[in-house]
Tab-separated table of C-alpha atoms in Angstrom:
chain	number	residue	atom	x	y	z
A	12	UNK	CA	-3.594	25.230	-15.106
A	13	UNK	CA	-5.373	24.367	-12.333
A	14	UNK	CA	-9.205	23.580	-13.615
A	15	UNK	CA	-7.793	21.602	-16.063
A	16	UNK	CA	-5.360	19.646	-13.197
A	17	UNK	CA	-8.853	19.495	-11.467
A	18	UNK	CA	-10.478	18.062	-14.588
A	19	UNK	CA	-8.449	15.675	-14.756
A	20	UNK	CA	-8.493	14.569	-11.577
A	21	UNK	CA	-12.084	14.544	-11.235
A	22	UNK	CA	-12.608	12.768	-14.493
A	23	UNK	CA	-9.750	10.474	-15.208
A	24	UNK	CA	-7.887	9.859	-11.714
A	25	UNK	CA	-10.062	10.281	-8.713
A	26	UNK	CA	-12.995	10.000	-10.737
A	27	UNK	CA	-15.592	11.826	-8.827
A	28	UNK	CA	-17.450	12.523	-12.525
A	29	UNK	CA	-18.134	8.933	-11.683
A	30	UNK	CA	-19.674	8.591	-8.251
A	31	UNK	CA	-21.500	12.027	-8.528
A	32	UNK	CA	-23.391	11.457	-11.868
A	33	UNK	CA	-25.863	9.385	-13.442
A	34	UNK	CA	-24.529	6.233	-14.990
A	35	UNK	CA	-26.266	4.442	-18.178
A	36	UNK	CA	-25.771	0.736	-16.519
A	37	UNK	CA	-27.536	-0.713	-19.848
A	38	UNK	CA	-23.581	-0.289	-21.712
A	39	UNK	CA	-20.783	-1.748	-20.578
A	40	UNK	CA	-19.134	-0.391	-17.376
A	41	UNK	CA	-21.879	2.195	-17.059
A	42	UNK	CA	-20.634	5.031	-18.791
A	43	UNK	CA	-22.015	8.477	-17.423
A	44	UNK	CA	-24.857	10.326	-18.580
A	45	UNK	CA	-24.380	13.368	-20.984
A	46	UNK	CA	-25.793	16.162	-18.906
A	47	UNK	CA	-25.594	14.728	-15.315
A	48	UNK	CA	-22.219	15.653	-14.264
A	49	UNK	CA	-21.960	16.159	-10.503
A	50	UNK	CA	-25.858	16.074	-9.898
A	51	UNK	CA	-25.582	13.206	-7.262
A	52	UNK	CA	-28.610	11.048	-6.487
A	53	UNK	CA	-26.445	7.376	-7.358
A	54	UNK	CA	-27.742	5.083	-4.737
A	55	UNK	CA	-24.733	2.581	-2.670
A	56	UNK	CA	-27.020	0.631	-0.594
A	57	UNK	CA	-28.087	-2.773	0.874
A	58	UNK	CA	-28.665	-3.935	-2.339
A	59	UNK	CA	-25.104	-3.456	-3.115
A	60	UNK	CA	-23.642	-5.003	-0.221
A	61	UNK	CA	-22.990	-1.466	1.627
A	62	UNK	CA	-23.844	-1.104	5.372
A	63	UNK	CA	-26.882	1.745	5.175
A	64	UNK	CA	-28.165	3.816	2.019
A	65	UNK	CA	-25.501	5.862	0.968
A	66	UNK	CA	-26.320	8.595	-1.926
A	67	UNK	CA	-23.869	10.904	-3.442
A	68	UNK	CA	-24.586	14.198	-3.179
A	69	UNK	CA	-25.099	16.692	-5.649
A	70	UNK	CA	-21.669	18.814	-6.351
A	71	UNK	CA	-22.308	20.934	-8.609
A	72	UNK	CA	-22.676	24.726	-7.357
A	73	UNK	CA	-26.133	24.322	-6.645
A	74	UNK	CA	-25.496	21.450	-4.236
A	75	UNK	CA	-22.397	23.214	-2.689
A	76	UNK	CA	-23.788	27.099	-2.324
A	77	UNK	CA	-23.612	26.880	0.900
A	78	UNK	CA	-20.041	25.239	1.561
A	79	UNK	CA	-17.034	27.735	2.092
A	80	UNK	CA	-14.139	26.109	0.741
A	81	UNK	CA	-12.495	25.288	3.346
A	82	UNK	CA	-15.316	23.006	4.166
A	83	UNK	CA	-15.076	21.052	1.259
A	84	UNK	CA	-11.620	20.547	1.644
A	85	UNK	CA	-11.982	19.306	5.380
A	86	UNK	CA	-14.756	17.108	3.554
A	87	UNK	CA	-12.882	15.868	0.704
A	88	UNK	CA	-9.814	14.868	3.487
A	89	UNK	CA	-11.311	13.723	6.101
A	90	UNK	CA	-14.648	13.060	5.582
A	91	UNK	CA	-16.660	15.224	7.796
A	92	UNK	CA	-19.496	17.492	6.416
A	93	UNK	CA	-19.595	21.328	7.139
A	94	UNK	CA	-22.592	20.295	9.363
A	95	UNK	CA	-20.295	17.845	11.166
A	96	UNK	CA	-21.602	14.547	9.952
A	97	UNK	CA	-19.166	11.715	9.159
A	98	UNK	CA	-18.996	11.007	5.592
A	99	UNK	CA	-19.050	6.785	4.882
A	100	UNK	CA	-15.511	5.949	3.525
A	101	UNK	CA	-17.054	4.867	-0.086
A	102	UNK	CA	-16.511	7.946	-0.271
A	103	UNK	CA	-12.491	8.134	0.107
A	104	UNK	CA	-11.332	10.593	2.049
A	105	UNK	CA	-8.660	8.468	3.743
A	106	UNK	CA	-6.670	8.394	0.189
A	107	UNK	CA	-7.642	11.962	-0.351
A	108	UNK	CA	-6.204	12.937	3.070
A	109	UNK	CA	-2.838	12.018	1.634
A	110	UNK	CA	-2.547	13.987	-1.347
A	111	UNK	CA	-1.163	17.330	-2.070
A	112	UNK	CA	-3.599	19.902	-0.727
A	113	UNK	CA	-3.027	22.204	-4.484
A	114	UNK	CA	-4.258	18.613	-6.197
A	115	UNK	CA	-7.438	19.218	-3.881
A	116	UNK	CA	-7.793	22.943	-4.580
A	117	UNK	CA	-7.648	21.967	-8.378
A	118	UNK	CA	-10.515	19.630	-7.965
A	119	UNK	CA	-12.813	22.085	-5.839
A	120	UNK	CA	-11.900	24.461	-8.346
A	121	UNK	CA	-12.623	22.122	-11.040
A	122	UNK	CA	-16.592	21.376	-9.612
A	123	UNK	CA	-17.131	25.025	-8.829
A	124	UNK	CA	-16.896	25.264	-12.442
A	125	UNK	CA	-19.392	22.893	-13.444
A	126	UNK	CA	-23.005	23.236	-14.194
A	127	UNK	CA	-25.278	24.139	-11.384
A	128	UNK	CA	-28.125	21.298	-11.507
A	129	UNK	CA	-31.026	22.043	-9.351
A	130	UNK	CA	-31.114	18.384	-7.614
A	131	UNK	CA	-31.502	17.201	-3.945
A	132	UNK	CA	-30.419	13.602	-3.133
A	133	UNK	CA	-31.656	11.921	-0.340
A	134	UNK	CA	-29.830	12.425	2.881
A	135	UNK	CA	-27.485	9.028	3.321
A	136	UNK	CA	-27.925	6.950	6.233
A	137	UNK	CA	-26.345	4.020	8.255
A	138	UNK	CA	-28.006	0.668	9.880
A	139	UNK	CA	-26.673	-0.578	13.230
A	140	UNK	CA	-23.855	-0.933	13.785
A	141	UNK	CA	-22.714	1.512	11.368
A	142	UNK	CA	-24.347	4.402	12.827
A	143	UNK	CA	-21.906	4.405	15.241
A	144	UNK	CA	-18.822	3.243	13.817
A	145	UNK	CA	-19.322	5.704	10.877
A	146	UNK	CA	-18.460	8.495	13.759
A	147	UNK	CA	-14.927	7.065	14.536
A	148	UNK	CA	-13.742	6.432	10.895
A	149	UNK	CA	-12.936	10.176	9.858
A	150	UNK	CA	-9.477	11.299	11.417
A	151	UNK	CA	-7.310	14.148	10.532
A	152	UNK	CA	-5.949	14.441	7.009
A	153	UNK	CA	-1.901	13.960	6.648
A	154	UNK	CA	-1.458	15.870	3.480
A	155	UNK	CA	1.694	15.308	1.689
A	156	UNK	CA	3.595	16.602	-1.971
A	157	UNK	CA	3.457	15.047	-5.547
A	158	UNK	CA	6.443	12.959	-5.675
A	159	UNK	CA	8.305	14.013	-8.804
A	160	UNK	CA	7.329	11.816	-12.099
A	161	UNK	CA	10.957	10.992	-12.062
A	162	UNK	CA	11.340	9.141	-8.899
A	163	UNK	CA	8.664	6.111	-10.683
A	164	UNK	CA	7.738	4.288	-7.717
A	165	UNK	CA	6.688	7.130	-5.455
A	166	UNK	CA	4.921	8.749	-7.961
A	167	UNK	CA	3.204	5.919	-9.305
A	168	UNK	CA	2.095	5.074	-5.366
A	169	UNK	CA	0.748	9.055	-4.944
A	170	UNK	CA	-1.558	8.402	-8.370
A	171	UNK	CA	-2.947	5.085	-7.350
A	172	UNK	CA	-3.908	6.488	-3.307
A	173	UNK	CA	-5.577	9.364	-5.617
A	174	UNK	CA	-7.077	6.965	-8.332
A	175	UNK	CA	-8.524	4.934	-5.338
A	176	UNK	CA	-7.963	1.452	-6.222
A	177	UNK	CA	-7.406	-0.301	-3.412
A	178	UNK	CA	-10.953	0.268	-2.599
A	179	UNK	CA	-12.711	-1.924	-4.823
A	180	UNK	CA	-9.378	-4.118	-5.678
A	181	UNK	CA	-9.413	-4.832	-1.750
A	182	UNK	CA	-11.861	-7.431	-0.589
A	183	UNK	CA	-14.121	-6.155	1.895
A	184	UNK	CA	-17.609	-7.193	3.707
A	185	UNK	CA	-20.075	-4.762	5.212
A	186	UNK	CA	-17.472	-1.585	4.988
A	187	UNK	CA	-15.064	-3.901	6.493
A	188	UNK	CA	-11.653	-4.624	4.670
A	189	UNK	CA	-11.404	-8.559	5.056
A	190	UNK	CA	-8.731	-9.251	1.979
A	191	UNK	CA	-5.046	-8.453	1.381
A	192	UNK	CA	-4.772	-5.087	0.029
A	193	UNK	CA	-5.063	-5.281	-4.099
A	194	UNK	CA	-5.769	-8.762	-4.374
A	195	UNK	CA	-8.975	-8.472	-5.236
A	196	UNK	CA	-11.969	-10.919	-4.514
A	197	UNK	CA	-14.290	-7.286	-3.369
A	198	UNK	CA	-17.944	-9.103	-4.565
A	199	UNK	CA	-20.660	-6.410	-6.510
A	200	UNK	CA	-23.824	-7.028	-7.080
A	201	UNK	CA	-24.885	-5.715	-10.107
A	202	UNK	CA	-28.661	-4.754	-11.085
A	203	UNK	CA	-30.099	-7.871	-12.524
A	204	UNK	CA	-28.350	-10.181	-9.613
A	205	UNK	CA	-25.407	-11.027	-11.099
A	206	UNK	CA	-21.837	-10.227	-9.806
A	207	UNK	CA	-18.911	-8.618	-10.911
A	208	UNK	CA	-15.533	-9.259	-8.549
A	209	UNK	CA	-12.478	-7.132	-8.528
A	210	UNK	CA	-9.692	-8.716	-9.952
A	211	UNK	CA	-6.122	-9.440	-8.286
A	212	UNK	CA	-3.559	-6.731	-9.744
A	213	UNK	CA	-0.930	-7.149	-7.416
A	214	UNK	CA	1.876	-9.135	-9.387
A	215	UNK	CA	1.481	-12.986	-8.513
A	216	UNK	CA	2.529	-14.358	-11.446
A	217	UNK	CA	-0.528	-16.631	-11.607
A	218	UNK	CA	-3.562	-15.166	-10.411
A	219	UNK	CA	-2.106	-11.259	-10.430
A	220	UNK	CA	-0.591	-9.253	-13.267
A	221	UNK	CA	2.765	-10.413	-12.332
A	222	UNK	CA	3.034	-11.750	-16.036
A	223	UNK	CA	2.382	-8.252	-17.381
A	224	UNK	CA	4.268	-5.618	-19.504
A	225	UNK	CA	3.553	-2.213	-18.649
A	226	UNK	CA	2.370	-1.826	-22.249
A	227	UNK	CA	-0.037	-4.393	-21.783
A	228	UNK	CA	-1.078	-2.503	-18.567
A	229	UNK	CA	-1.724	1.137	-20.079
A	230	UNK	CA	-2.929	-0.473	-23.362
A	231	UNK	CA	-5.819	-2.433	-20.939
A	232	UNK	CA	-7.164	0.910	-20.391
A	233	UNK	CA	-6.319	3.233	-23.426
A	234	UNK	CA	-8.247	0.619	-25.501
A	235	UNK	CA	-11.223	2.292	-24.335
A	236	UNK	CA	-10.235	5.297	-25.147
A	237	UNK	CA	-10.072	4.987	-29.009
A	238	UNK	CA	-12.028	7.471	-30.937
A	239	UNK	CA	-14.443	3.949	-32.248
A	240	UNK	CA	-14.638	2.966	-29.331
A	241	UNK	CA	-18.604	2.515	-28.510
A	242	UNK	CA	-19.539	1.167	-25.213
A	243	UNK	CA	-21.882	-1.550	-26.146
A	244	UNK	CA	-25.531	-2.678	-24.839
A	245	UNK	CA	-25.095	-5.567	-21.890
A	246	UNK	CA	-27.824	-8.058	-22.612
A	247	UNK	CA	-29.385	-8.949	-18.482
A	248	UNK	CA	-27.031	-11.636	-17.438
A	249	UNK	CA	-23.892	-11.236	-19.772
A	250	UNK	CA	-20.583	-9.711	-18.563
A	251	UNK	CA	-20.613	-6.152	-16.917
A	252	UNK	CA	-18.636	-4.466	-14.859
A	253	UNK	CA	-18.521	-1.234	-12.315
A	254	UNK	CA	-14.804	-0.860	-13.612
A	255	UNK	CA	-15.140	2.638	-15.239
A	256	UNK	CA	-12.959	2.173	-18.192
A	257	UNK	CA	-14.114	4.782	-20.441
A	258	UNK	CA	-13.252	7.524	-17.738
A	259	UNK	CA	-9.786	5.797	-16.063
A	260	UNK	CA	-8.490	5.408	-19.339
A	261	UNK	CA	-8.535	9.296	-20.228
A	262	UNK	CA	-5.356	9.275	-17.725
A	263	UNK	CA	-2.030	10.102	-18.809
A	264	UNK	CA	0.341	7.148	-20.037
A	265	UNK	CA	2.542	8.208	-17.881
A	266	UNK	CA	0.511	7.459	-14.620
A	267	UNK	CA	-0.376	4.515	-15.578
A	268	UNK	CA	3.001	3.043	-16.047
A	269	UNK	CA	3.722	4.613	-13.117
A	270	UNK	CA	0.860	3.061	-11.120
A	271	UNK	CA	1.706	-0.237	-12.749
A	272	UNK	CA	5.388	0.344	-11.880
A	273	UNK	CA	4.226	0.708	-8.199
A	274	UNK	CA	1.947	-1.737	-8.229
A	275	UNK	CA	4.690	-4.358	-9.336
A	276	UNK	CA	6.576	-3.751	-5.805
A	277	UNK	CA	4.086	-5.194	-3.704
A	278	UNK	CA	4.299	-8.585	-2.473
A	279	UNK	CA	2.404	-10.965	-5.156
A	280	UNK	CA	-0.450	-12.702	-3.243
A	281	UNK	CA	-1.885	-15.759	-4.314
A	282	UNK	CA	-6.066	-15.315	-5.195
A	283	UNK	CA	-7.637	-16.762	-7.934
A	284	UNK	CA	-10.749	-14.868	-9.076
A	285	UNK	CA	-13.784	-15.501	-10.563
A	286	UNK	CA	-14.430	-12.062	-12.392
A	287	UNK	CA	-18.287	-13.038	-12.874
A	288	UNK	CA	-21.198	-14.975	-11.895
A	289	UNK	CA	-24.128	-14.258	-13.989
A	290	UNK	CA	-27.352	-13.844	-12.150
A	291	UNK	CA	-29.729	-17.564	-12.173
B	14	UNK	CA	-24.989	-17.813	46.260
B	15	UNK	CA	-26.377	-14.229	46.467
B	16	UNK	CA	-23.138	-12.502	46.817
B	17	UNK	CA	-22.306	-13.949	43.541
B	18	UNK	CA	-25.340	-12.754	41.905
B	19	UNK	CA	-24.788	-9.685	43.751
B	20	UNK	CA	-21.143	-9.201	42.031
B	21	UNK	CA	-22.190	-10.059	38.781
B	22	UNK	CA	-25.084	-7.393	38.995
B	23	UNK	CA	-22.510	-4.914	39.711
B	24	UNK	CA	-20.528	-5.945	36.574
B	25	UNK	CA	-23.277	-5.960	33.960
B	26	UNK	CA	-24.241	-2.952	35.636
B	27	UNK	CA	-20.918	-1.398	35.149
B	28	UNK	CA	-20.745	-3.032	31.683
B	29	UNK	CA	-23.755	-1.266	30.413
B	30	UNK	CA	-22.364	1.914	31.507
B	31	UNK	CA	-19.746	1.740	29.786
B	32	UNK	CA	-21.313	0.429	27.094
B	33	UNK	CA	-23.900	3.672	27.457
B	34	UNK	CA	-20.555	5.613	28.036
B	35	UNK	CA	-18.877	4.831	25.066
B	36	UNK	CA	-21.873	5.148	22.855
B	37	UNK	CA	-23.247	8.243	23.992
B	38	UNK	CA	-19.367	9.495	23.642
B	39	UNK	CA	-19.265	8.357	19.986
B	40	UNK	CA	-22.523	9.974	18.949
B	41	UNK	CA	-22.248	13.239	20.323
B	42	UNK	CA	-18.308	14.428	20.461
B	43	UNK	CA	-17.412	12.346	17.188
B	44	UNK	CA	-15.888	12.689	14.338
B	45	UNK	CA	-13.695	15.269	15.598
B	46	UNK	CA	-11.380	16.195	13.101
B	47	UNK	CA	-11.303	20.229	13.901
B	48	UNK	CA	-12.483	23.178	12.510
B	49	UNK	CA	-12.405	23.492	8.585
B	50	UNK	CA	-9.430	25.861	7.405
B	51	UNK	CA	-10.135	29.375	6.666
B	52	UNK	CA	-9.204	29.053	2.962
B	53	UNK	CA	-9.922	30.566	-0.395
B	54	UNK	CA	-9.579	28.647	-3.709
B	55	UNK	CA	-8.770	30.702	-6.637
B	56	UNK	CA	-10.156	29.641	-10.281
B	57	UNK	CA	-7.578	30.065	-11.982
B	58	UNK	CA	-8.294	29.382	-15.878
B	59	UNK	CA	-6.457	27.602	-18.481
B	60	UNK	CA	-4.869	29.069	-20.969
């Protein structure tokens, strides 16, 4: 039971399948690379709006021979290294540190399953002022217990700390969260220029998905999980987004209504959004 | 005159101590999160 809990985590909730292998950005919302799970080497830099170079590291074996386990879970929860380094919070450890530590296990055990691939990604780094601040962001982890699928709300709020996201569907500049959490208006530049910005999904009627059934919810993601389902080629300067569809909606109906369910609590804010601006 | 220049000397001088303080703080005892736990995760396989 518990590789395939940590499969599923680590492909269809927290989604580090995503970060830590190659994606194909020519289809839409960059679906990963047959063969490159866990190898690291994807580049969060400048480029991309991100305070320093950040690279994720390779987690397969080979890139973790040398962690105990017990590093990787002080890693995964609070974002330090095993050589003491602070990790930077794309990577996010503070919704990690408030899971249940047997979700955790699942997932190392899950990626000490996978294939070793000989790779070694550049070391990340931070510009000024980051370099510093980086140091004071990791903080002790405040592990917690699955709610029970039965009490809705609680659940739903565990899956969407795990699923991460707040942190793109939170505006924020430079590392630095500037916008009312799950409103959206987060700007990413894509490859060819143009941008892609998170959307609002707390439930203003307007601007949110206050208007929205739950069935319209879990059907917005399970459409891309129909057998037919292709992800097509993005001409340069048509709609793309980093929104990995293809891998979120692998996740359990359940969780999703449930994360909807939670995410209908919150108090609607007001923010229109522009979802895309082609590059000129 | 000079005993104001004198004071605020003293207080950029203090101020970039601090400043050194802080930084030199941050860089060398942080993050500081403790020692990793002395744990072992078992594989357990799906049936």
């Amino acid at each position: 039971m518990q590789l395939e809990r940590g499969e599923y985590l680590a492909n269809h909730v927290m989604l580090w399948m995503d970060c830590h292998s190659t994606r194909d950005w020519s289809l839409f919302s960059g679906p990963m690379v047959e063969g490159t799970q866990g190898k690291g080497g994807e580049i969060f830099d400048q480029n991309l709006g991100f305070p320093g170079k950040y690279i994720a590291p390779n987690i397969t074996p080979y890139g973790l021979k040398d962690w105990t386990d017990g590093e990787l879970l002080r890693a995964i929860t609070t974002g330090v290294t095993r050589d003491g380094r602070a990790l930077f919070s794309i990577m996010p450890h503070h919704n990690f540190g408030l899971l249940d530590e047997t979700d955790i296990q699942a997932v190392i055990a899950y990626i000490r399953s996978l294939n070793s691939i000989e790779n070694v990604p550049e070391v990340s780094s931070s510009d000024f002022p980051m370099n510093f601040i980086i140091n004071t962001i990791p903080k002790k982890a405040n592990l917690t217990k699955i709610p029970s699928k039965t009490d809705l709300i609680n659940y739903g709020k565990y899956m969407i700390t795990a699923s991460g996201c707040s942190d793109c569907h939170t505006k924020q500049v430079q590392g630095k969260v500037v916008g009312q959490p799950y409103a959206g208006g987060f700007d990413f530049k894509l490859l060819d220029g143009s941008v892609v910005t998170s959307s609002n999904i707390t439930p203003d009627k307007t601007t949110g998905i206050g208007s929205w059934t739950s069935d319209q919810f879990v059907n917005r993601f399970k459409v891309f999980q129909d057998s037919s389902y292709v992800n097509p080629k993005v001409p340069s300067g048509e709609f793309q987004t980093i929104m990995p569809w293809t891998m979120y909606a692998g996740m359990d109906t359940v969780d999703i209504q449930a994360i909807f369910a939670y995410l209908q609590t919150l108090e609607p804010v007001s923010n229109k959004i522009e979802k895309f601006t082609a590059a000129k | 005159m000079k005993k104001v220049l004198r004071v605020l000397g003293y207080a950029v001088l203090i101020i970039l101590l601090l400043v050194i303080g802080a930084m030199t703080y941050i860089k060398t005892m942080l993050p500081n999160v403790g020692a990793a736990p002395d744990i072992k995760v078992e594989k357990l396989q799906c049936n």
